N, C-alpha and C. Protein backbone atom coordinates (compact mmCIF):
# COMPACT_ATOMS: atom_id res chain seq x y z
N MET A 1 -42.97 -6.33 147.13
CA MET A 1 -42.28 -7.77 146.77
C MET A 1 -43.07 -8.32 145.82
N GLU A 2 -44.57 -8.61 146.30
CA GLU A 2 -44.93 -9.15 144.94
C GLU A 2 -45.24 -8.87 143.68
N ARG A 3 -45.24 -7.37 143.14
CA ARG A 3 -45.00 -7.66 141.35
C ARG A 3 -43.72 -7.66 141.49
N GLN A 4 -42.26 -7.34 142.63
CA GLN A 4 -40.94 -8.37 141.44
C GLN A 4 -41.57 -9.13 141.97
N ALA A 5 -41.58 -9.94 142.08
CA ALA A 5 -41.55 -11.17 142.41
C ALA A 5 -42.35 -12.19 140.74
N LEU A 6 -43.05 -11.51 140.54
CA LEU A 6 -43.91 -11.67 139.34
C LEU A 6 -42.95 -11.74 137.98
N VAL A 7 -42.38 -10.10 138.30
CA VAL A 7 -40.96 -9.79 137.20
C VAL A 7 -40.36 -10.68 137.47
N SER A 8 -39.66 -10.55 137.83
CA SER A 8 -38.33 -11.83 138.00
C SER A 8 -38.78 -13.08 137.10
N LEU A 9 -39.78 -13.99 137.80
CA LEU A 9 -40.57 -15.15 137.73
C LEU A 9 -40.52 -14.82 135.34
N GLU A 10 -40.99 -13.67 135.21
CA GLU A 10 -41.45 -13.58 133.72
C GLU A 10 -40.36 -13.56 133.32
N ALA A 11 -38.36 -13.03 133.70
CA ALA A 11 -37.44 -12.95 133.74
C ALA A 11 -37.31 -14.55 132.74
N ASN A 12 -37.60 -15.03 134.33
CA ASN A 12 -36.56 -16.04 134.80
C ASN A 12 -37.04 -17.45 133.75
N ARG A 13 -38.75 -16.96 133.39
CA ARG A 13 -39.37 -17.82 132.20
C ARG A 13 -38.71 -17.17 130.83
N GLY A 14 -38.14 -16.39 130.84
CA GLY A 14 -37.87 -15.74 129.41
C GLY A 14 -36.38 -16.98 128.77
N ARG A 15 -35.51 -17.58 130.22
CA ARG A 15 -34.94 -17.94 129.06
C ARG A 15 -34.60 -19.43 129.98
N LEU A 16 -36.38 -20.46 129.62
CA LEU A 16 -36.19 -21.64 129.57
C LEU A 16 -36.02 -21.76 127.96
N GLY A 17 -34.95 -22.85 128.27
CA GLY A 17 -35.06 -23.51 126.52
C GLY A 17 -33.50 -22.77 126.32
N THR A 18 -32.91 -22.38 126.44
CA THR A 18 -31.91 -21.42 126.54
C THR A 18 -30.37 -22.34 127.20
N ARG A 19 -29.24 -22.03 126.61
CA ARG A 19 -28.21 -22.58 127.32
C ARG A 19 -26.82 -21.73 127.10
N VAL A 20 -26.44 -22.33 128.52
CA VAL A 20 -25.70 -21.25 129.84
C VAL A 20 -24.72 -21.51 130.01
N PRO A 21 -23.22 -20.98 130.33
CA PRO A 21 -21.96 -21.79 130.75
C PRO A 21 -22.69 -21.44 132.12
N VAL A 22 -22.60 -22.57 132.76
CA VAL A 22 -22.65 -22.85 134.69
C VAL A 22 -21.19 -22.63 135.13
N LEU A 23 -20.64 -21.84 136.59
CA LEU A 23 -19.68 -22.11 137.37
C LEU A 23 -20.35 -22.94 138.43
N PHE A 24 -20.11 -24.47 138.70
CA PHE A 24 -20.66 -25.41 139.64
C PHE A 24 -20.19 -24.69 141.10
N GLU A 25 -20.39 -24.54 141.95
CA GLU A 25 -20.13 -24.32 143.40
C GLU A 25 -20.12 -25.38 144.08
N GLY A 26 -20.61 -26.11 144.34
CA GLY A 26 -21.09 -27.53 144.80
C GLY A 26 -22.58 -28.14 145.47
N LEU A 27 -22.83 -28.57 146.05
CA LEU A 27 -24.25 -29.38 146.53
C LEU A 27 -24.85 -28.96 147.34
N ARG A 28 -26.13 -29.28 146.25
CA ARG A 28 -27.19 -28.46 147.25
C ARG A 28 -26.97 -29.30 148.70
N THR A 29 -27.28 -28.05 150.11
CA THR A 29 -27.35 -29.34 151.19
C THR A 29 -28.29 -29.64 151.33
N GLY A 30 -27.46 -31.39 152.06
CA GLY A 30 -27.95 -32.43 152.49
C GLY A 30 -28.86 -33.46 150.38
N SER A 31 -28.45 -33.06 149.74
CA SER A 31 -27.98 -33.56 148.91
C SER A 31 -26.49 -34.26 147.76
N GLU A 32 -27.12 -35.60 147.47
CA GLU A 32 -25.52 -36.30 147.14
C GLU A 32 -24.94 -35.56 145.50
N ARG A 33 -26.53 -35.70 145.01
CA ARG A 33 -26.62 -35.25 143.74
C ARG A 33 -26.69 -33.59 143.76
N MET A 34 -27.06 -33.24 143.34
CA MET A 34 -28.23 -32.26 143.81
C MET A 34 -27.59 -30.85 144.02
N LEU A 35 -26.68 -30.27 142.39
CA LEU A 35 -25.33 -29.33 142.96
C LEU A 35 -26.40 -28.20 142.47
N VAL A 36 -25.00 -27.10 142.66
CA VAL A 36 -26.21 -25.72 142.71
C VAL A 36 -24.60 -25.01 141.80
N GLY A 37 -25.01 -23.97 140.93
CA GLY A 37 -24.16 -23.01 139.82
C GLY A 37 -24.29 -21.59 139.72
N ARG A 38 -23.87 -21.02 139.01
CA ARG A 38 -23.81 -19.70 138.58
C ARG A 38 -24.33 -19.57 137.35
N ALA A 39 -24.67 -18.51 136.42
CA ALA A 39 -24.26 -18.51 135.11
C ALA A 39 -23.84 -17.03 135.02
N PRO A 40 -23.75 -15.95 133.64
CA PRO A 40 -22.55 -15.07 133.91
C PRO A 40 -23.26 -14.12 134.44
N PHE A 41 -25.68 -14.08 133.98
CA PHE A 41 -25.74 -13.42 134.88
C PHE A 41 -26.15 -13.18 136.63
N GLN A 42 -26.11 -13.44 137.27
CA GLN A 42 -26.26 -14.19 138.14
C GLN A 42 -24.90 -14.09 139.03
N ALA A 43 -25.01 -12.85 140.17
CA ALA A 43 -24.19 -12.83 140.80
C ALA A 43 -24.50 -13.21 142.09
N PRO A 44 -23.85 -13.16 143.36
CA PRO A 44 -23.56 -14.84 144.33
C PRO A 44 -24.09 -13.65 145.43
N GLU A 45 -25.09 -14.44 146.49
CA GLU A 45 -25.99 -13.12 147.29
C GLU A 45 -27.40 -12.07 146.72
N VAL A 46 -27.05 -12.05 145.86
CA VAL A 46 -27.49 -10.61 145.32
C VAL A 46 -28.87 -11.98 143.97
N ASP A 47 -28.72 -12.71 143.22
CA ASP A 47 -29.84 -13.41 142.77
C ASP A 47 -29.82 -14.79 142.91
N GLY A 48 -30.13 -15.19 142.39
CA GLY A 48 -30.62 -17.23 142.69
C GLY A 48 -29.83 -17.45 141.86
N ALA A 49 -29.85 -19.12 141.63
CA ALA A 49 -29.12 -20.03 141.22
C ALA A 49 -29.65 -21.38 140.52
N ILE A 50 -28.84 -22.23 139.79
CA ILE A 50 -29.73 -22.39 138.60
C ILE A 50 -28.92 -24.09 139.34
N GLU A 51 -29.68 -24.27 139.58
CA GLU A 51 -29.51 -26.66 140.01
C GLU A 51 -29.67 -27.58 139.25
N VAL A 52 -29.04 -27.98 139.05
CA VAL A 52 -28.50 -29.45 138.33
C VAL A 52 -28.38 -30.26 139.01
N GLU A 53 -29.59 -31.39 138.70
CA GLU A 53 -29.22 -33.19 139.05
C GLU A 53 -28.20 -33.31 138.43
N ALA A 54 -26.77 -33.96 138.42
CA ALA A 54 -25.74 -34.60 137.67
C ALA A 54 -25.96 -36.17 138.13
N GLY A 55 -26.36 -37.13 137.22
CA GLY A 55 -25.73 -38.11 136.72
C GLY A 55 -25.55 -39.46 138.49
N SER A 56 -24.50 -38.65 138.72
CA SER A 56 -24.53 -40.03 140.44
C SER A 56 -23.46 -38.91 140.77
N ALA A 57 -23.41 -39.84 141.74
CA ALA A 57 -22.84 -39.29 143.02
C ALA A 57 -21.39 -38.55 143.02
N ALA A 58 -20.24 -39.50 142.28
CA ALA A 58 -19.01 -39.50 141.86
C ALA A 58 -19.18 -38.31 140.83
N GLU A 59 -19.75 -38.11 139.65
CA GLU A 59 -19.82 -37.01 138.69
C GLU A 59 -20.00 -35.52 139.27
N ALA A 60 -20.81 -35.74 140.56
CA ALA A 60 -21.70 -34.90 141.35
C ALA A 60 -19.73 -34.10 142.08
N ALA A 61 -19.53 -35.03 142.28
CA ALA A 61 -18.36 -34.95 143.62
C ALA A 61 -17.34 -34.15 142.92
N ALA A 62 -17.01 -35.01 141.64
CA ALA A 62 -16.32 -34.20 140.68
C ALA A 62 -16.48 -32.33 139.77
N LEU A 63 -17.56 -31.85 139.73
CA LEU A 63 -17.76 -30.57 139.14
C LEU A 63 -18.04 -29.67 139.72
N PRO A 64 -17.78 -29.46 141.44
CA PRO A 64 -17.43 -28.18 141.96
C PRO A 64 -16.41 -27.43 141.65
N GLY A 65 -16.34 -25.72 141.07
CA GLY A 65 -15.57 -25.60 140.16
C GLY A 65 -15.48 -26.05 138.89
N ALA A 66 -16.65 -26.36 138.07
CA ALA A 66 -15.87 -26.91 137.00
C ALA A 66 -17.06 -25.87 135.90
N ILE A 67 -17.08 -25.51 134.93
CA ILE A 67 -18.10 -24.95 134.67
C ILE A 67 -18.39 -25.78 133.10
N ARG A 68 -20.11 -25.85 133.45
CA ARG A 68 -20.77 -26.94 131.73
C ARG A 68 -21.15 -25.82 131.63
N LEU A 69 -21.62 -26.74 130.05
CA LEU A 69 -22.86 -25.93 129.19
C LEU A 69 -25.05 -26.15 130.28
N VAL A 70 -25.28 -25.59 130.28
CA VAL A 70 -26.24 -26.26 130.44
C VAL A 70 -27.68 -25.11 129.59
N GLU A 71 -28.79 -26.61 130.20
CA GLU A 71 -30.01 -25.93 129.01
C GLU A 71 -30.39 -25.92 129.87
N ILE A 72 -31.70 -24.89 130.04
CA ILE A 72 -32.08 -24.35 131.30
C ILE A 72 -33.68 -24.84 130.36
N THR A 73 -34.37 -25.71 132.62
CA THR A 73 -34.94 -26.52 131.74
C THR A 73 -36.81 -26.26 132.81
N ALA A 74 -36.52 -25.38 134.08
CA ALA A 74 -37.29 -24.43 134.83
C ALA A 74 -36.72 -23.82 135.20
N ALA A 75 -38.40 -23.10 135.88
CA ALA A 75 -38.51 -21.74 135.67
C ALA A 75 -38.88 -21.13 137.65
N ASP A 76 -38.50 -20.65 138.62
CA ASP A 76 -38.82 -19.92 139.61
C ASP A 76 -38.82 -19.42 139.97
N VAL A 77 -39.56 -18.31 140.51
CA VAL A 77 -39.46 -17.01 141.30
C VAL A 77 -38.14 -16.40 141.15
N TYR A 78 -36.91 -17.07 141.82
CA TYR A 78 -36.28 -16.61 141.70
C TYR A 78 -34.32 -17.20 141.43
N ASP A 79 -34.96 -18.83 141.12
CA ASP A 79 -34.06 -19.62 140.39
C ASP A 79 -34.08 -20.00 139.39
N LEU A 80 -33.61 -21.54 138.60
CA LEU A 80 -34.06 -22.08 137.68
C LEU A 80 -33.11 -23.36 137.47
N ARG A 81 -33.60 -23.84 136.75
CA ARG A 81 -33.02 -25.40 136.91
C ARG A 81 -32.85 -25.94 135.19
N GLY A 82 -31.56 -27.15 135.10
CA GLY A 82 -31.67 -27.21 134.18
C GLY A 82 -30.62 -28.75 134.08
N LYS A 83 -30.35 -29.05 132.89
CA LYS A 83 -29.36 -30.18 132.53
C LYS A 83 -28.22 -30.38 131.92
N ILE A 84 -27.27 -30.81 131.94
CA ILE A 84 -25.44 -30.46 131.78
C ILE A 84 -25.97 -30.29 129.82
N ILE A 85 -25.62 -30.10 129.52
CA ILE A 85 -25.65 -30.65 128.27
C ILE A 85 -24.20 -30.58 127.18
N GLY A 86 -22.98 -30.34 127.73
CA GLY A 86 -21.88 -29.65 127.51
C GLY A 86 -21.12 -29.80 128.44
C-alpha cells in the first residue's frame, strides 16, 4: 500500500494547474461551503474526489448536481482540491 500511495500522489501532483469539469455531488459532511465532486477520471467508491470551497453558503447550496470548470490547486494521496473558474 505504501508504494501505491506514492504512485497515486505522483499522479495527482501531475494534475496540478489543470482545468477539469467537475460534477458536484454535495457538501462535505459538517460544512456549509466545502463542496465535493468528481471529474471524469474519478469513479465513485473507487477513486478520490475533488474538494472546492464555494464563495458562500448560498452558492454551495445551489451547486450540487451542477458541472463547473475547476482548476486543480492542491493534491493529496487520494483527493484533489481546486477552485471554480467557470
